[in-house]
PDB file of C-alpha atoms in Angstrom:
ATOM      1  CA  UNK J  10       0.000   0.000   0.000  1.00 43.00           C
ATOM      2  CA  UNK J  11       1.672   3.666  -0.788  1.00 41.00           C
ATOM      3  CA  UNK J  12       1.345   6.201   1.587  1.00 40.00           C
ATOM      4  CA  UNK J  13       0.123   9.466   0.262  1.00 43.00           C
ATOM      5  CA  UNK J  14       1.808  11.787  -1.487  1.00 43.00           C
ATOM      6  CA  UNK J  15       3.674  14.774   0.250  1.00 44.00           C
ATOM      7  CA  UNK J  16       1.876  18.047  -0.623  1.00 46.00           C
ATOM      8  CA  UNK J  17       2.777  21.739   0.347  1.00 48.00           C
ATOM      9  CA  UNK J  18       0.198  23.319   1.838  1.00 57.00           C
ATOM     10  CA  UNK J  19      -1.935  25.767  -1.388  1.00 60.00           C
ATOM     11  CA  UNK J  20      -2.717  29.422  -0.110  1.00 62.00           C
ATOM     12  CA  UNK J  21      -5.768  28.524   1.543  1.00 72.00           C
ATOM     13  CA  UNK J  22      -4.289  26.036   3.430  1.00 87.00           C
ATOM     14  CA  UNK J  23      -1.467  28.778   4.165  1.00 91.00           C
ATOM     15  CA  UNK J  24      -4.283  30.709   5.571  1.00 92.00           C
ATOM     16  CA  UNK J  25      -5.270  28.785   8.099  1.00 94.00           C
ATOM     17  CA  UNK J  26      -1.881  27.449   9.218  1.00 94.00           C
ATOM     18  CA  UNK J  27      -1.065  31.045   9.780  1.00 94.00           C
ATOM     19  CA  UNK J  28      -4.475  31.863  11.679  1.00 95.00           C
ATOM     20  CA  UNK J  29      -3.599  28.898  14.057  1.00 95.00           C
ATOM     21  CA  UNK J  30      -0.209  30.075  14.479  1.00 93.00           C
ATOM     22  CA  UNK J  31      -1.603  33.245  15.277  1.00 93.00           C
ATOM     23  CA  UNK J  32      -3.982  31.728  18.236  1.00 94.00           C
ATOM     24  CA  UNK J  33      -0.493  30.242  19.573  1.00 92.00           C
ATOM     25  CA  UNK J  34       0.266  27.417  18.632  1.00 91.00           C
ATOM     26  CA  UNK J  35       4.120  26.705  17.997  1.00 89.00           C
ATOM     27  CA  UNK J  36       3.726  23.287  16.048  1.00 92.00           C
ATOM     28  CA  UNK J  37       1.797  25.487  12.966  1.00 93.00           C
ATOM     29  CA  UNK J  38       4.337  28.336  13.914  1.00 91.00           C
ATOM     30  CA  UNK J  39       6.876  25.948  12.799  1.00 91.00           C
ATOM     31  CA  UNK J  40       5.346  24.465  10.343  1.00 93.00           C
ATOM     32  CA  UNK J  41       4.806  27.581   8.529  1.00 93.00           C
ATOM     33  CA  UNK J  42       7.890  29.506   9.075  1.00 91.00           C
ATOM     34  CA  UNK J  43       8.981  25.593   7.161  1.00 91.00           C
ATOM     35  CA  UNK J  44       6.446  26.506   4.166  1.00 93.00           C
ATOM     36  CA  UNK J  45       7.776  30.189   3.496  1.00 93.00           C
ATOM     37  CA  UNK J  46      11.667  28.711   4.097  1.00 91.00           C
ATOM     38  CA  UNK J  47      11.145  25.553   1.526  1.00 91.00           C
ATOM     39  CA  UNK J  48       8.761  27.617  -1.359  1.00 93.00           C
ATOM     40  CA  UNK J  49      10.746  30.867  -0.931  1.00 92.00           C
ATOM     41  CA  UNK J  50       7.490  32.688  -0.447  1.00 93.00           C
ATOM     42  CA  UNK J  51       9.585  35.905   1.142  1.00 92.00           C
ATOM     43  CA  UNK J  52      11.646  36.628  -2.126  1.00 90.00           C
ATOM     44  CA  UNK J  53       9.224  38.424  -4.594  1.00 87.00           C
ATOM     45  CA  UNK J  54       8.483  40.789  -1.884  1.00 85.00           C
ATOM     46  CA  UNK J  55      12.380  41.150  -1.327  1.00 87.00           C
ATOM     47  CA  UNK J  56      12.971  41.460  -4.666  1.00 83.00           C
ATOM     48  CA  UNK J  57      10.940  44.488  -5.313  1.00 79.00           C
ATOM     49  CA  UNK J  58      13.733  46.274  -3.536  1.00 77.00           C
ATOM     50  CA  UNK J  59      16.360  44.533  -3.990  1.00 79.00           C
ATOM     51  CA  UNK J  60      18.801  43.154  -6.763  1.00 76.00           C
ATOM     52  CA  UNK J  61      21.586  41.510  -5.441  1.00 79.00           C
ATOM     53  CA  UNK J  62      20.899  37.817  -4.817  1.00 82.00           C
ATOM     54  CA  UNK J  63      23.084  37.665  -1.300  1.00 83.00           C
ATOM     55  CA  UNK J  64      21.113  40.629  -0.363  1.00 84.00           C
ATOM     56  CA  UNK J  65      17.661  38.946  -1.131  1.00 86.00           C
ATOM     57  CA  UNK J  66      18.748  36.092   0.655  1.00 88.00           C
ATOM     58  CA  UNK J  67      19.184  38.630   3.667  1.00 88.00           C
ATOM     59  CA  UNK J  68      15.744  39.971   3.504  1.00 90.00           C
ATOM     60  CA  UNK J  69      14.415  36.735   3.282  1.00 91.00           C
ATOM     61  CA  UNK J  70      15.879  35.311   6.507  1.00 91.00           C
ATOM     62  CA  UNK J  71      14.643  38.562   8.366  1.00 90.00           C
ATOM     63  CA  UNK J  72      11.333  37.834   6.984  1.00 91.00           C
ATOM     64  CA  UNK J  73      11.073  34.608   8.634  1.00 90.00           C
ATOM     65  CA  UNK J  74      12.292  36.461  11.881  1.00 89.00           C
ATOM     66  CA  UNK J  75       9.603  39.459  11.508  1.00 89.00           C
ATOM     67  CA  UNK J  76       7.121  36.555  10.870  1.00 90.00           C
ATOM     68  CA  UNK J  77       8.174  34.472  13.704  1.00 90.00           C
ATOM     69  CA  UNK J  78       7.884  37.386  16.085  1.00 88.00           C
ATOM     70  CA  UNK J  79       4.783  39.209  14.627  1.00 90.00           C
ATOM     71  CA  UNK J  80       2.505  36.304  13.816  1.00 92.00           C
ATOM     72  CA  UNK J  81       0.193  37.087  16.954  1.00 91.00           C
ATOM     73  CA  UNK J  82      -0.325  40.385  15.059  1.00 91.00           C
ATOM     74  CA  UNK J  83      -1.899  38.762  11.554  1.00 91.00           C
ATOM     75  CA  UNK J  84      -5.516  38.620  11.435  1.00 87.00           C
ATOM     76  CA  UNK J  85      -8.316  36.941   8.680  1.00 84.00           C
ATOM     77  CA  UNK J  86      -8.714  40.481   7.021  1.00 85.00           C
ATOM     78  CA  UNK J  87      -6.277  39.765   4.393  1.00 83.00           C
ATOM     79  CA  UNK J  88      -4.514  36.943   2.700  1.00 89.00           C
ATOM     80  CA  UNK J  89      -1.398  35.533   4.751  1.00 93.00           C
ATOM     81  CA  UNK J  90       0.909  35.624   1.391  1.00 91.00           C
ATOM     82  CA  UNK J  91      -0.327  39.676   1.304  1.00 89.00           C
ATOM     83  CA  UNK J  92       0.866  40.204   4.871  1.00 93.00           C
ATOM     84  CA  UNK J  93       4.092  38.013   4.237  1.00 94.00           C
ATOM     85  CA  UNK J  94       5.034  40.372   0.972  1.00 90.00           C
ATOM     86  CA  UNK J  95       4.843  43.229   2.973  1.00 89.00           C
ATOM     87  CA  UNK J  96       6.682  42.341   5.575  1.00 92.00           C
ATOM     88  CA  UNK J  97       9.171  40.677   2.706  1.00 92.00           C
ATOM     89  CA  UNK J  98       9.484  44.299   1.416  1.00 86.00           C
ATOM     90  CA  UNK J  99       9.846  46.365   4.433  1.00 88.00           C
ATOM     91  CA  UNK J 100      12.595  43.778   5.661  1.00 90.00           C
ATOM     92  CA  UNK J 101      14.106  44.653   1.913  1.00 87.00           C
ATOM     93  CA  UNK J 102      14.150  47.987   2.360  1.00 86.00           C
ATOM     94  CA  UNK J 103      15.604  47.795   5.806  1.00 86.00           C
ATOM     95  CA  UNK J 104      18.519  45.521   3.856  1.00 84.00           C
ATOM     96  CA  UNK J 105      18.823  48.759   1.631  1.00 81.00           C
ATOM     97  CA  UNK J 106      19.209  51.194   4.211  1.00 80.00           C
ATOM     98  CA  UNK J 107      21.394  48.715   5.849  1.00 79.00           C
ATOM     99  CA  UNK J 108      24.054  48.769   2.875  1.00 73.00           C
ATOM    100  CA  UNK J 109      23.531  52.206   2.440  1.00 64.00           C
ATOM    101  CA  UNK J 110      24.698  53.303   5.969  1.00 50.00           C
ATOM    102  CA  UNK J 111      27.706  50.492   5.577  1.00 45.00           C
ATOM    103  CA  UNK J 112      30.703  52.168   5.003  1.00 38.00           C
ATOM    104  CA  UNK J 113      32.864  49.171   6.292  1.00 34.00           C
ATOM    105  CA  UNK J 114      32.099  46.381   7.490  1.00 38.00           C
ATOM    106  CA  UNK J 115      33.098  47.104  11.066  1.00 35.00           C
ATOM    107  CA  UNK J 116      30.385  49.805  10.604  1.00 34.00           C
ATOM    108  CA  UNK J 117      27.407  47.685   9.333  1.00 40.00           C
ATOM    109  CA  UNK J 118      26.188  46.759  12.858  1.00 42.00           C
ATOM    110  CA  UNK J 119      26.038  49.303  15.632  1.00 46.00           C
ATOM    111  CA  UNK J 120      28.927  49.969  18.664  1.00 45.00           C
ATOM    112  CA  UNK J 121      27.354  47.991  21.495  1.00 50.00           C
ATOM    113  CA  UNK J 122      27.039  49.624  24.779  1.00 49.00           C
ATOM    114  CA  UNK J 123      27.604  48.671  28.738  1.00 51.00           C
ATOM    115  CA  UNK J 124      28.387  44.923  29.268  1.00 50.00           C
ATOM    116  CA  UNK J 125      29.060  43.820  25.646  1.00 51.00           C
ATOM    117  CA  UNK J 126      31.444  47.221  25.053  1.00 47.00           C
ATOM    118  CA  UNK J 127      33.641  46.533  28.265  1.00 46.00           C
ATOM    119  CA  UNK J 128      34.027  42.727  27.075  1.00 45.00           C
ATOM    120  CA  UNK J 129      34.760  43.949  23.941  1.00 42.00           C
ATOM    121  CA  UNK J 130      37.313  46.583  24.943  1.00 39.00           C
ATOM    122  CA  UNK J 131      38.939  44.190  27.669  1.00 38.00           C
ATOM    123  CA  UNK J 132      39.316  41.186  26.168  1.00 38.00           C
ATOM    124  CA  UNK J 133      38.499  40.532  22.064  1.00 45.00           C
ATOM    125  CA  UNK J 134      37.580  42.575  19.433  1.00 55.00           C
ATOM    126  CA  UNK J 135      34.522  43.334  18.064  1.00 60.00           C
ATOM    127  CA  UNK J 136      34.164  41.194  15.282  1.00 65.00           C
ATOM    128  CA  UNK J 137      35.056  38.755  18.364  1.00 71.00           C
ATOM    129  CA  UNK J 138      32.016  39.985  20.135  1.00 72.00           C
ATOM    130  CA  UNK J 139      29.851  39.536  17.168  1.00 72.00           C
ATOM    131  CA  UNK J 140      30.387  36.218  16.011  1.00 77.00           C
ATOM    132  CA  UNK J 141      29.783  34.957  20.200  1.00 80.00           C
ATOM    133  CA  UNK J 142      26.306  36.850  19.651  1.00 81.00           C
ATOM    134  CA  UNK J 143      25.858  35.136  16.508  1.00 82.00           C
ATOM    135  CA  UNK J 144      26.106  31.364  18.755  1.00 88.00           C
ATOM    136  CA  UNK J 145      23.527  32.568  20.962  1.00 88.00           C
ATOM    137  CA  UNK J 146      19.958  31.343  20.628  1.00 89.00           C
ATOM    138  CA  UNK J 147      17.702  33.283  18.688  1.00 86.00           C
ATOM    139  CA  UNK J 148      15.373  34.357  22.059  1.00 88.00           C
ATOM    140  CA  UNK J 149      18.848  35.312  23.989  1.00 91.00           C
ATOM    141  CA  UNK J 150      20.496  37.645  21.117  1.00 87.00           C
ATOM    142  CA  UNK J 151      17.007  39.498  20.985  1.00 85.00           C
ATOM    143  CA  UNK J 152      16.954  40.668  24.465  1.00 88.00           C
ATOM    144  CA  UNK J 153      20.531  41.571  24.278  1.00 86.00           C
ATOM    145  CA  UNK J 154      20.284  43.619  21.436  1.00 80.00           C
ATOM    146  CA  UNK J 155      17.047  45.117  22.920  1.00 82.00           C
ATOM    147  CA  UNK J 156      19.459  45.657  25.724  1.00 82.00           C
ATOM    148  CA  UNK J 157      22.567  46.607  24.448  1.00 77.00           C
ATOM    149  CA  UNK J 158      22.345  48.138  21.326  1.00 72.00           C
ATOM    150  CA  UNK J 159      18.570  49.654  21.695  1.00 70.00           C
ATOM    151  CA  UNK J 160      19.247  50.860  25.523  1.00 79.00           C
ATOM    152  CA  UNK J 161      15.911  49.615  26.472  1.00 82.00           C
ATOM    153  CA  UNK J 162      15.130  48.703  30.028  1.00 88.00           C
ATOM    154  CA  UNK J 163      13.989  44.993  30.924  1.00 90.00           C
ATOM    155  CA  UNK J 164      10.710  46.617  31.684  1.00 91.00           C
ATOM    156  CA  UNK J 165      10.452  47.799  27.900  1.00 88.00           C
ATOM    157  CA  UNK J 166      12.145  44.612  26.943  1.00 89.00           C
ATOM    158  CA  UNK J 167       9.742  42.354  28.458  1.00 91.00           C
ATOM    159  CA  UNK J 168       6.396  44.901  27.217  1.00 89.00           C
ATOM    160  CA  UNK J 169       8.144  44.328  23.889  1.00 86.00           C
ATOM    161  CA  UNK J 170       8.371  40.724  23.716  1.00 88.00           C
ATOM    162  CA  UNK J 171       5.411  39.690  25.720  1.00 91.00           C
ATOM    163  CA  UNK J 172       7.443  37.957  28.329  1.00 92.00           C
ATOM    164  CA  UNK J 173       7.813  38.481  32.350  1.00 95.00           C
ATOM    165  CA  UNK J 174      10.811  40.952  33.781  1.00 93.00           C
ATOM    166  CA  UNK J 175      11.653  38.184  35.070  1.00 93.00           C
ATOM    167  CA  UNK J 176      12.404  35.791  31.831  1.00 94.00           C
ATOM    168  CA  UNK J 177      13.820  39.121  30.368  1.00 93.00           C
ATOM    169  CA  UNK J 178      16.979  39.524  33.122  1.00 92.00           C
ATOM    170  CA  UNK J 179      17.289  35.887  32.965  1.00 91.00           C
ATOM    171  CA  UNK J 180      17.458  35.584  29.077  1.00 92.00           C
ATOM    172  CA  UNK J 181      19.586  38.782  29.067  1.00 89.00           C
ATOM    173  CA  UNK J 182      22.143  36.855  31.847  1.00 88.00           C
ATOM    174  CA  UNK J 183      22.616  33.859  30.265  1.00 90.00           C
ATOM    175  CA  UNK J 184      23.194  35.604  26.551  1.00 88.00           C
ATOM    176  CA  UNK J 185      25.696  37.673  28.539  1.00 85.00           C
ATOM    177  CA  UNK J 186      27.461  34.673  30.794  1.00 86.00           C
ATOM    178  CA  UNK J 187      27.159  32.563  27.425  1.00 88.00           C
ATOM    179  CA  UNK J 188      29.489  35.304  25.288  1.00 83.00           C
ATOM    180  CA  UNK J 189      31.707  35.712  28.143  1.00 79.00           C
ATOM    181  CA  UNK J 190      32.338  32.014  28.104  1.00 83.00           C
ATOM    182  CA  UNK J 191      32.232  32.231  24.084  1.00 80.00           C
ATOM    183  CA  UNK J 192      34.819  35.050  24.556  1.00 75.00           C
ATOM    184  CA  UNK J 193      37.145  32.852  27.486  1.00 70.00           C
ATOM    185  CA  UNK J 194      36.233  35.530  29.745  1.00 66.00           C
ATOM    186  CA  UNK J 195      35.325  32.640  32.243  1.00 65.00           C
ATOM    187  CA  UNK J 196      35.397  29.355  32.043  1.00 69.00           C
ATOM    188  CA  UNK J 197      32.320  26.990  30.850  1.00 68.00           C
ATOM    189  CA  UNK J 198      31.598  25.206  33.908  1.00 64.00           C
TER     190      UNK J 198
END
């Protein structure tokens, strides 16, 4: 007996994978994020904007991000692929104005501030300090740059990502202890 064959979801099916990831629930979350990775359903939107194939690539990955983090936000009054190319473009054009303010690339992402600038200053570089952000889970290097970079408190933080204060100074500790340890600062115990 064969099994069935394996079918992407069609837009209508899209629809309501996104509405149920938008009531919560992670497994659809996953599932969809899977759906706009596998079809490339992020790159006409990014390549309204943009021409370079690297840079669409960019946008694209940022689009999954903005999705991941914004889903709550989509509603049934317009089609999920409609909502997805938007957010495809405006993560474009934030890729443009990205490049545009890059004059080198020790210039494309912004001087941190407090704890990441001291590690930096003491003990690597900040290329150094970059690539140990880049090893930190996804949840952790958010509230750090929310931190860091975007001077925001933990109670702005935590409004932000719809978490408590006290997941906030927790996630925003262990990114911290995990680049120090990245950084042999201290020592992974």
């Amino acid at each position: 007996m064969s099994s069935p064959p394996d079918r992407s979801p069609d837009r209508s099916d899209l629809q309501e994978l996104a509405l149920r990831a938008a009531a919560g629930s992670r497994h659809d979350l996953q599932e969809l994020l899977s759906e706009i990775h596998s079809r490339r359903l992020a790159y006409p939107g990014a390549r309204r904007v943009l021409a370079d194939p690297a840079d669409v690539d960019d946008a694209a990955q940022e689009t999954l991000i903005a999705v991941a983090r914004g889903i709550g936000t989509f509603q049934d009054r317009a089609r999920f692929t409609t909502w997805l190319h938007r957010i495809a473009y405006n993560a474009a054009l934030e890729v443009l104005r990205r490049k545009g303010r890059a004059g080198t690339p020790s210039e494309e992402i912004p001087e941190p501030a407090g704890t990441l600038r001291r590690m930096s200053s003491v003990a690597a570089t900040r290329m150094d300090v970059e690539n140990a952000l880049r090893r930190l889970p996804a949840e952790y290097q958010e509230a750090l740059r929310l931190r860091e970079w975007d001077q925001q408190s933990y109670e702005e933080i935590a409004e932000r990502l719809n978490l408590p204060i006290g997941t906030v100074r927790s996630r925003i500790s262990r990114a911290r202890r995990l680049i120090a340890i990245y950084l042999n600062i201290i020592p992974n115990r």
